[in-house]
XYZ file of C-alpha atoms in Angstrom:
338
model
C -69.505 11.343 52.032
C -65.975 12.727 50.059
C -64.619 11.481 47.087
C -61.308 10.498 47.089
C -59.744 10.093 43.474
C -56.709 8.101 43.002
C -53.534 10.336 41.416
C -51.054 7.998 39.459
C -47.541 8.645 38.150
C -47.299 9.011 34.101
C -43.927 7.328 33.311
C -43.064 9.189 29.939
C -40.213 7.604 28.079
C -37.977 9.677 25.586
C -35.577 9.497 22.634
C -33.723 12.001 20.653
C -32.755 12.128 16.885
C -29.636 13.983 16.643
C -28.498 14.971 13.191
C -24.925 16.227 12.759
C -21.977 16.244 9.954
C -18.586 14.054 9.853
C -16.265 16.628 8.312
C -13.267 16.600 6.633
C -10.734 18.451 4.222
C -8.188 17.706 1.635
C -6.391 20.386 -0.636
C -5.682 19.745 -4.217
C -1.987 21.840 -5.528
C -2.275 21.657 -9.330
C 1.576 21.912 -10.434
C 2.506 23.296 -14.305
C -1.207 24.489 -14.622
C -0.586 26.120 -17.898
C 0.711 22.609 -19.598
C -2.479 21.003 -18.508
C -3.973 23.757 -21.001
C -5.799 22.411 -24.101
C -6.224 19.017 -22.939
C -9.874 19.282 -24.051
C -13.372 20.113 -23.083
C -14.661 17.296 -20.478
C -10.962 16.084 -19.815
C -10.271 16.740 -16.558
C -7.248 16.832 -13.424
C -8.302 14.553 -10.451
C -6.240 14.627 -6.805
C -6.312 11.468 -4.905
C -8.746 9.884 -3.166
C -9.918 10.465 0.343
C -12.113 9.297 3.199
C -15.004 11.441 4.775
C -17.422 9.987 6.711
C -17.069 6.332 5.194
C -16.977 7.178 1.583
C -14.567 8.304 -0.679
C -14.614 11.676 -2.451
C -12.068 13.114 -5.113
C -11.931 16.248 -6.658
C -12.675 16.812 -10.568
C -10.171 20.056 -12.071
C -11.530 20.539 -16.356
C -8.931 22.985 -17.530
C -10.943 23.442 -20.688
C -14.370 23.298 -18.655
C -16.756 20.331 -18.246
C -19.063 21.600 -21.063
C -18.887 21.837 -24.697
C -21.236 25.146 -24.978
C -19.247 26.900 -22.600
C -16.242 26.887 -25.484
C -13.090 26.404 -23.516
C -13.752 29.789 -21.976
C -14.110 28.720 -18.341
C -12.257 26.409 -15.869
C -15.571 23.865 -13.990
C -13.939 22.577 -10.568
C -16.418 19.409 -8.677
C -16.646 17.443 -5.982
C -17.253 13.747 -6.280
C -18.222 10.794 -4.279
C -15.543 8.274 -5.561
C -17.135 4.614 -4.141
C -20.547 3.064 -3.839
C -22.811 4.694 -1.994
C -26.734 5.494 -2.514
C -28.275 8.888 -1.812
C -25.457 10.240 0.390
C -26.216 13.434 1.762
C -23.553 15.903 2.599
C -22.507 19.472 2.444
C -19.502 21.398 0.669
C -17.138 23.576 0.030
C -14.973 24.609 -2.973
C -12.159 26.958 -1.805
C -9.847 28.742 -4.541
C -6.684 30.129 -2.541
C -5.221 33.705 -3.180
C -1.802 32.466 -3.328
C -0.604 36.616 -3.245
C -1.417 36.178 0.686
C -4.609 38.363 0.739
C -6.438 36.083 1.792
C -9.309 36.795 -0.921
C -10.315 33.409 -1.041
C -12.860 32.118 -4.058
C -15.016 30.282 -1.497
C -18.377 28.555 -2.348
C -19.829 26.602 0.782
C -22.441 24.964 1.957
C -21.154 25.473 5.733
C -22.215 28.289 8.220
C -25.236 28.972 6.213
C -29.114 27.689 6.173
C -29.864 25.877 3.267
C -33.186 26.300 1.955
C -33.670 22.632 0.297
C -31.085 20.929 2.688
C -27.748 19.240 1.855
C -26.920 18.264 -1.560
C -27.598 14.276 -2.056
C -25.645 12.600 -4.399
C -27.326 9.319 -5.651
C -24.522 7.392 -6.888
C -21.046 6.503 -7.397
C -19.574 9.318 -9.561
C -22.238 11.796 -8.542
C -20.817 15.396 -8.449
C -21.131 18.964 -6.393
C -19.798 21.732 -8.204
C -19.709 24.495 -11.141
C -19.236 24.476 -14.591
C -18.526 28.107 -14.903
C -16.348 27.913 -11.925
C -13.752 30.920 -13.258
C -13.389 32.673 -16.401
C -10.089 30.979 -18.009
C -9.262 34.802 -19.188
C -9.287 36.501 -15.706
C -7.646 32.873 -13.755
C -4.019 33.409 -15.702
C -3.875 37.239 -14.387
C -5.067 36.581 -11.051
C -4.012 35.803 -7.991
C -4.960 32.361 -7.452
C -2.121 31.424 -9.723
C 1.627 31.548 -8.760
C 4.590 29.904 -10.108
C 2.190 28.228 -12.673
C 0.483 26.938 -9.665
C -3.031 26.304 -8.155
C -3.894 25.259 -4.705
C -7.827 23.963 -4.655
C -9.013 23.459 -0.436
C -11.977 21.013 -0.033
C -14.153 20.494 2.965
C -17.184 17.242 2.991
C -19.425 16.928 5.624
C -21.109 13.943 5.093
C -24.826 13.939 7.340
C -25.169 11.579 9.776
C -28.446 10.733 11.770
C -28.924 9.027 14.954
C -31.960 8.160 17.323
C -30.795 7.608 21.066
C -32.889 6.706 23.821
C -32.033 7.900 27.755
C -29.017 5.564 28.945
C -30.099 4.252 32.556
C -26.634 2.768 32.518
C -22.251 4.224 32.283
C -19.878 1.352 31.221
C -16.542 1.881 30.447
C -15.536 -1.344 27.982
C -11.806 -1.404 27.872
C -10.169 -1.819 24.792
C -9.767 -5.807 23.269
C -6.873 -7.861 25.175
C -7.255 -10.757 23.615
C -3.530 -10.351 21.890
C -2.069 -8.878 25.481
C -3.643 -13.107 26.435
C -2.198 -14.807 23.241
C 1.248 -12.965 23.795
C 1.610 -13.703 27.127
C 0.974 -17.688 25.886
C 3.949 -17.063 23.452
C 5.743 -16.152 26.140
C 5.131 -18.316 28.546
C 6.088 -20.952 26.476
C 3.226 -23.058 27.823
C 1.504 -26.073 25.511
C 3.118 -25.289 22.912
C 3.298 -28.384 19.722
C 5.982 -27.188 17.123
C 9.605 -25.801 16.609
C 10.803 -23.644 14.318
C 14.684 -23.818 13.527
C 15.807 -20.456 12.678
C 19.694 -20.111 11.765
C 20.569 -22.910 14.858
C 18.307 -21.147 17.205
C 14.590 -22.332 17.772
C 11.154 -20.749 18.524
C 8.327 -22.858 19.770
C 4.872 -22.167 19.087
C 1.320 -23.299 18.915
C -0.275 -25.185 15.994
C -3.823 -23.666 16.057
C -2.411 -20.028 16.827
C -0.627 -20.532 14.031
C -2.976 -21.732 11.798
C -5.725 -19.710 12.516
C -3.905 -16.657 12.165
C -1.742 -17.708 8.480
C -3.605 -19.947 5.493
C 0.186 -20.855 4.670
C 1.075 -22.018 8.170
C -2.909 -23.863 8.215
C -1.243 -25.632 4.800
C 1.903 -26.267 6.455
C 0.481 -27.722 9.775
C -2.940 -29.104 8.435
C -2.940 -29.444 5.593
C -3.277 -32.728 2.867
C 0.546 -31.781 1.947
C 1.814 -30.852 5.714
C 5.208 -31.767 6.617
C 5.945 -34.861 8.289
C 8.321 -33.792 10.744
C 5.849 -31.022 12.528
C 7.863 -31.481 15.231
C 10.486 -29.386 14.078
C 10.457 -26.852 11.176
C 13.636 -25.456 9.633
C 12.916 -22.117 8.408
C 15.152 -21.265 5.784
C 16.023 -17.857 3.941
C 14.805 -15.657 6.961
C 17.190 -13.916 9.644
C 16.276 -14.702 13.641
C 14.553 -11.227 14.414
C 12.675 -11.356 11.236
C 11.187 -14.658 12.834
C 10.656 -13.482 15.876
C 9.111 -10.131 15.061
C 6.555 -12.752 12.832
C 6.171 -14.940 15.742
C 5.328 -11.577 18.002
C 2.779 -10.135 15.415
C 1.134 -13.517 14.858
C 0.110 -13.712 18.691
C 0.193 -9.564 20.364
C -1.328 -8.756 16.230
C 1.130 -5.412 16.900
C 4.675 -5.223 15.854
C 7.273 -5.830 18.356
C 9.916 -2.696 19.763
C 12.248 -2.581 16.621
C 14.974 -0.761 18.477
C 15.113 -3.134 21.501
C 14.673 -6.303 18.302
C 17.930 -5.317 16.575
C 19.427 -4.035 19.799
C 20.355 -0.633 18.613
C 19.037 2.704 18.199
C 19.657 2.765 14.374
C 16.524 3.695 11.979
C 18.535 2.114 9.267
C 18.732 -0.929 10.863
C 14.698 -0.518 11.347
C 14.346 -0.342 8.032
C 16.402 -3.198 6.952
C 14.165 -5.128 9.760
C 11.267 -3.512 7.876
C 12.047 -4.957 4.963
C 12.603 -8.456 5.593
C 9.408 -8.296 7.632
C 7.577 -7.306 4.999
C 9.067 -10.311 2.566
C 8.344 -12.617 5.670
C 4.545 -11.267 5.588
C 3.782 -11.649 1.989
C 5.505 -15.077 1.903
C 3.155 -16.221 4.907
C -0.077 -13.974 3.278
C -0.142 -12.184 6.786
C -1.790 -8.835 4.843
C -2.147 -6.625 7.600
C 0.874 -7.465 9.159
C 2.238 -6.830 5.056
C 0.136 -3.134 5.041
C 2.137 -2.373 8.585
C 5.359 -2.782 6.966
C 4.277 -0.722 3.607
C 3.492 2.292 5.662
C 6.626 2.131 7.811
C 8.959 1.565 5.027
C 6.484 4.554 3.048
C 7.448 7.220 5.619
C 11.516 5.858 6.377
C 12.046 6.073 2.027
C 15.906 7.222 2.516
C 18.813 7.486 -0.426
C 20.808 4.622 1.359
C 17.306 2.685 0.932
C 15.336 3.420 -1.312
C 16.471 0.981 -4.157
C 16.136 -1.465 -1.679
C 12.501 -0.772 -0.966
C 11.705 0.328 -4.277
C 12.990 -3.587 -5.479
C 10.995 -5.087 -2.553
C 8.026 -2.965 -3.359
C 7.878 -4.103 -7.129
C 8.857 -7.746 -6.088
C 5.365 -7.821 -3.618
C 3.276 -5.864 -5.754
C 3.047 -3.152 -2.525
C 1.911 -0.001 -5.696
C 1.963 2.864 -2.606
C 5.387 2.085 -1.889
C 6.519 1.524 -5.268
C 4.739 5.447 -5.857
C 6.586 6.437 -2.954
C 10.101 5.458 -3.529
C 9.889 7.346 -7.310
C 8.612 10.408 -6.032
C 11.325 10.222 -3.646
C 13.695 9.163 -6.282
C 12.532 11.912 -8.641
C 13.017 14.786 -6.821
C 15.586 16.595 -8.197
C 18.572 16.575 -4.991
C 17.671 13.066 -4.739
C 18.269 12.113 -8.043
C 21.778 13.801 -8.291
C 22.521 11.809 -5.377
């Protein structure tokens, strides 16, 4: 009599842990390097801030070195992580440019290489990656990584990232949020809508809840123990019709409305002048993203015919990019003639 054994199907399940780096780069020009000469052992040049991977790093220039027992006799160039973070673990690189064009880079990196005890962790805010005997301050003023009293410094982060992902049994495509395409298209429509704004003789109507869920000052206005009485209609004073309406569309499609087709011509300086009321209208109303928006528009239209404009704005709503903004522009030497 045969045996018959019984074969059954192993269902093995699987995941993989994939381990990669978020990169980026940032160069550092150090302007009038011999004036920063002397400043003392431990002081130090830092370039702004920037974002790799979801942390900040900046980079740390000591003209007179970072250590005492080194005796001013070397420049020490680092790499820090600039905001909270706990054991982040990245790799570098420190790039000196040849400014005379032949491309004899003073690289140290991290990159392209294996590492025998893995990427560098950095356990804290202020934690650094670098060298304290980075170039001998004797050989740096006769080389050529100095020009015109100048240094240029490249940086690259790659901050590591780990991930464990199982097999996807599953392809979705989820389209992008709409829900300000809906809420505009309510504006529009003009449907159920509870209050009127007077605006220079012509009038906007709107939703209550919109508006106060989207503005604590309109939430005051509309619901709160001091509201007006006559919610009805609301005269808005000191504020020019497409400033209000250009509120009205960001407060509902949270995007800013066509400026050109707004003022009804193809003028940037009428943009800006839009701009600029907008952003008054967004502080006064503590809209802050919609008041950001505005600071980086106005930040990259800074113009002579402007600029003391925006630079007054800017102080007046404590918006500190801008304000840097408009006196770098203003300091620049064919500016300032002008």
């Amino acid at each position: 009599m045969g045996t018959v054994e019984a074969c059954r199907d192993l269902t093995i399940s699987s995941s993989t842990s994939r381990t990669e780096t978020i990169n980026g780069n940032h160069e550092f020009r150090i302007t009038g390097y011999s004036l920063n000469k002397g400043m003392g052992i431990g002081k130090y040049v830092q370039s702004e801030t920037f974002v790799v991977g979801g942390y900040e790093w900046a980079i740390y220039f000591y003209p007179d070195g970072k250590s005492p027992e080194d005796n001013a006799s070397y420049v020490s160039l680092f790499i820090a992580l600039a905001s909270d973070g706990t054991d982040v673990r990245a790799l570098f690189e420190l790039t000196l440019v040849d400014l005379s064009g032949k491309n004899r880079h003073k690289v140290h990196s991290h990159f392209g290489r294996a590492l025998e005890s893995g990427p560098y962790s950095l356990k804290y805010r202020g934690s650094m990656w670098g060298f304290k005997r980075f170039f001998k301050r004797s050989m740096l003023d006769t080389s050529d990584y100095l020009k015109d009293d100048c240094l240029l410094i490249r940086c690259r982060v790659g901050v590591v990232r780990s991930q464990t992902e199982g097999p996807k049994t599953y392809s979705i495509t989820v389209p992008p949020s709409d829900i300000g395409q809906h809420f505009g298209e309510l504006l529009e429509s003009g449907k159920g809508t509870d209050v009127k704004f007077e605006v220079n003789g012509e009038f906007f109507a709107a939703h209550k809840l919109v508006l106060a869920a989207r503005s604590p000052v309109f939430k005051a206005q509309l619901f709160g123990p001091m509201k007006d009485n006559n919610t009805g209609c609301i005269e808005i004073e000191d504020m020019e019709n497409p400033v209000f309406k250009a509120l009205l569309h960001f407060i509902y499609w949270d995007a800013l409305p066509d400026m050109e087709e707004l003022v009804g011509q193809n003028s940037k300086g009428a943009c800006t002048l839009i701009a600029q009321h907008l952003l008054a209208a967004a502080d006064r109303y503590a809209l802050e993203r919609l008041r950001l928006i505005c600071e980086a528009k106005l930040c990259e239209d800074v113009a002579i015919n402007t600029v003391a404009t925006t630079l007054a704005l800017a102080e007046q709503h404590q918006c500190f990019q801008l304000k840097a903004v408009c006196l770098k522009y203003i300091a620049m030497p064919e500016n300032l003639k002008e």
